[in-house]
């Protein structure tokens, strides 16, 4: 039995509410907010002043890194299945490929550098829209309307965070 109700208070459900503050509320409605209840999750206070340009820059970087992480996850799983590019049949799978020798790391770094230079953000568009590049990257025929575009952008952001 609880003594004066103290023990039972430890197991009572916590009060919940929206965790947004005036500091990060400017971005609560952005795509990829942690949830409707949490709003914009910014524990280190990178956008507490509500600077839209800084938020857009950080979002574009988050999307780019998420895309790289998704490709890396896919590549990791693919090499474990035994698939290899021609000429790379002797490269180890997974993390061991990094230690196979610098001759295998150089093409990866050159490709990353090429993509960094060639993919350009479309002016006036949402962060991560690289359709201004010579090789556009986008959702193409999958986004039939604005609701589809928001859904696909949210999925991409969350999958990148998971990868």
XYZ file of C-alpha atoms in Angstrom:
163
model
C 0.000 0.000 0.000
C 1.122 3.520 -0.739
C 2.137 5.697 2.138
C 0.217 8.940 1.885
C -0.041 8.470 -1.897
C 3.694 9.110 -2.512
C 4.501 5.754 -4.128
C 1.549 5.832 -6.504
C 2.466 9.318 -7.740
C 5.678 7.922 -9.219
C 3.664 5.716 -11.557
C 1.010 8.228 -12.557
C 0.996 9.276 -16.214
C 2.988 12.414 -16.894
C 1.256 15.532 -18.089
C 1.719 15.946 -21.829
C 1.513 19.036 -23.914
C 3.087 20.752 -26.855
C 6.793 21.221 -26.194
C 7.149 24.111 -28.610
C 8.331 27.409 -27.224
C 8.281 30.892 -28.641
C 11.927 30.305 -29.563
C 11.319 27.491 -32.051
C 7.628 28.033 -32.819
C 8.518 29.787 -36.083
C 9.268 26.399 -37.671
C 6.588 24.211 -36.051
C 4.632 23.949 -39.300
C 7.647 23.023 -41.463
C 7.785 19.643 -43.180
C 9.585 17.166 -40.972
C 8.699 18.693 -37.608
C 9.197 15.879 -35.118
C 5.438 15.627 -34.613
C 2.442 17.858 -34.191
C 2.924 17.671 -30.433
C 6.662 18.404 -30.428
C 6.840 20.875 -33.257
C 10.313 21.896 -34.429
C 12.843 19.787 -32.548
C 15.936 21.954 -32.045
C 17.651 20.856 -28.807
C 20.887 22.751 -29.551
C 19.116 25.975 -30.469
C 20.447 26.377 -34.016
C 17.344 28.252 -35.207
C 15.982 29.725 -31.986
C 16.061 33.232 -33.448
C 13.636 32.252 -36.240
C 16.131 32.947 -39.059
C 14.450 31.390 -42.134
C 17.605 31.496 -44.274
C 19.582 29.572 -41.643
C 16.754 27.058 -41.255
C 16.620 26.509 -45.029
C 20.408 26.017 -45.190
C 20.376 23.494 -42.326
C 17.401 21.680 -43.878
C 19.198 21.429 -47.238
C 22.288 20.026 -45.507
C 20.115 17.583 -43.538
C 18.483 16.367 -46.763
C 21.808 15.978 -48.556
C 23.316 14.013 -45.664
C 20.149 11.930 -45.390
C 20.337 11.052 -49.073
C 23.969 10.018 -48.671
C 23.094 7.936 -45.602
C 20.255 6.198 -47.464
C 22.557 5.383 -50.390
C 25.238 4.141 -47.996
C 22.744 1.901 -46.202
C 21.567 0.503 -49.526
C 25.161 -0.037 -50.687
C 26.104 -1.731 -47.431
C 23.218 -4.185 -47.727
C 23.886 -4.735 -51.442
C 27.535 -5.667 -50.936
C 26.601 -8.115 -48.208
C 24.317 -9.823 -50.714
C 27.352 -10.398 -52.947
C 26.658 -7.813 -55.664
C 29.736 -5.973 -56.971
C 30.592 -3.533 -59.738
C 32.773 -4.932 -62.522
C 36.394 -4.770 -61.449
C 35.513 -4.691 -57.757
C 34.798 -8.380 -57.258
C 37.665 -8.700 -54.759
C 36.534 -5.791 -52.556
C 35.333 -6.866 -49.124
C 31.727 -6.314 -48.059
C 30.498 -3.729 -45.586
C 32.906 -1.659 -43.520
C 35.834 -3.866 -44.530
C 35.717 -2.265 -47.990
C 37.205 0.920 -46.504
C 40.297 -1.038 -45.486
C 40.655 -2.758 -48.889
C 42.983 -0.038 -50.086
C 42.940 3.585 -51.199
C 42.433 2.614 -54.846
C 38.838 1.724 -53.948
C 38.242 4.840 -51.862
C 39.396 7.331 -54.517
C 36.449 6.690 -56.922
C 34.004 7.136 -54.062
C 35.553 10.460 -53.057
C 35.710 11.662 -56.673
C 32.044 10.788 -57.205
C 31.063 12.576 -53.988
C 33.038 15.662 -55.028
C 31.497 15.660 -58.497
C 27.961 15.468 -57.075
C 28.710 18.198 -54.540
C 29.835 20.529 -57.325
C 27.208 19.609 -59.935
C 23.981 19.432 -57.908
C 22.671 22.954 -57.406
C 19.782 24.199 -55.290
C 16.935 25.678 -57.355
C 16.506 29.341 -56.431
C 13.241 30.151 -54.689
C 12.304 26.499 -54.179
C 12.156 24.335 -51.079
C 15.452 23.229 -49.471
C 16.923 20.167 -51.145
C 15.343 20.825 -54.547
C 18.295 20.155 -56.855
C 16.274 20.446 -60.057
C 18.492 23.340 -61.203
C 21.282 20.823 -61.821
C 22.346 19.455 -65.193
C 20.978 16.116 -63.894
C 17.822 17.059 -61.973
C 17.051 15.172 -58.816
C 13.406 15.177 -57.854
C 10.212 13.250 -57.386
C 9.199 13.443 -61.028
C 5.930 11.683 -61.871
C 5.378 10.508 -58.292
C 4.197 13.919 -57.122
C 0.921 14.500 -58.906
C -0.139 17.406 -56.689
C 0.999 19.490 -53.710
C -0.221 16.938 -51.142
C 1.838 14.201 -52.830
C 4.878 16.482 -52.862
C 4.558 17.194 -49.127
C 4.084 13.494 -48.390
C 7.136 12.481 -50.456
C 9.317 15.243 -48.970
C 8.305 14.216 -45.441
C 9.048 10.558 -46.176
C 12.445 11.431 -47.638
C 13.354 13.528 -44.622
C 12.278 10.892 -42.105
C 13.964 8.035 -44.017
C 17.168 10.041 -44.176
C 17.006 10.588 -40.429
C 16.498 6.868 -39.894
C 19.399 5.881 -42.148
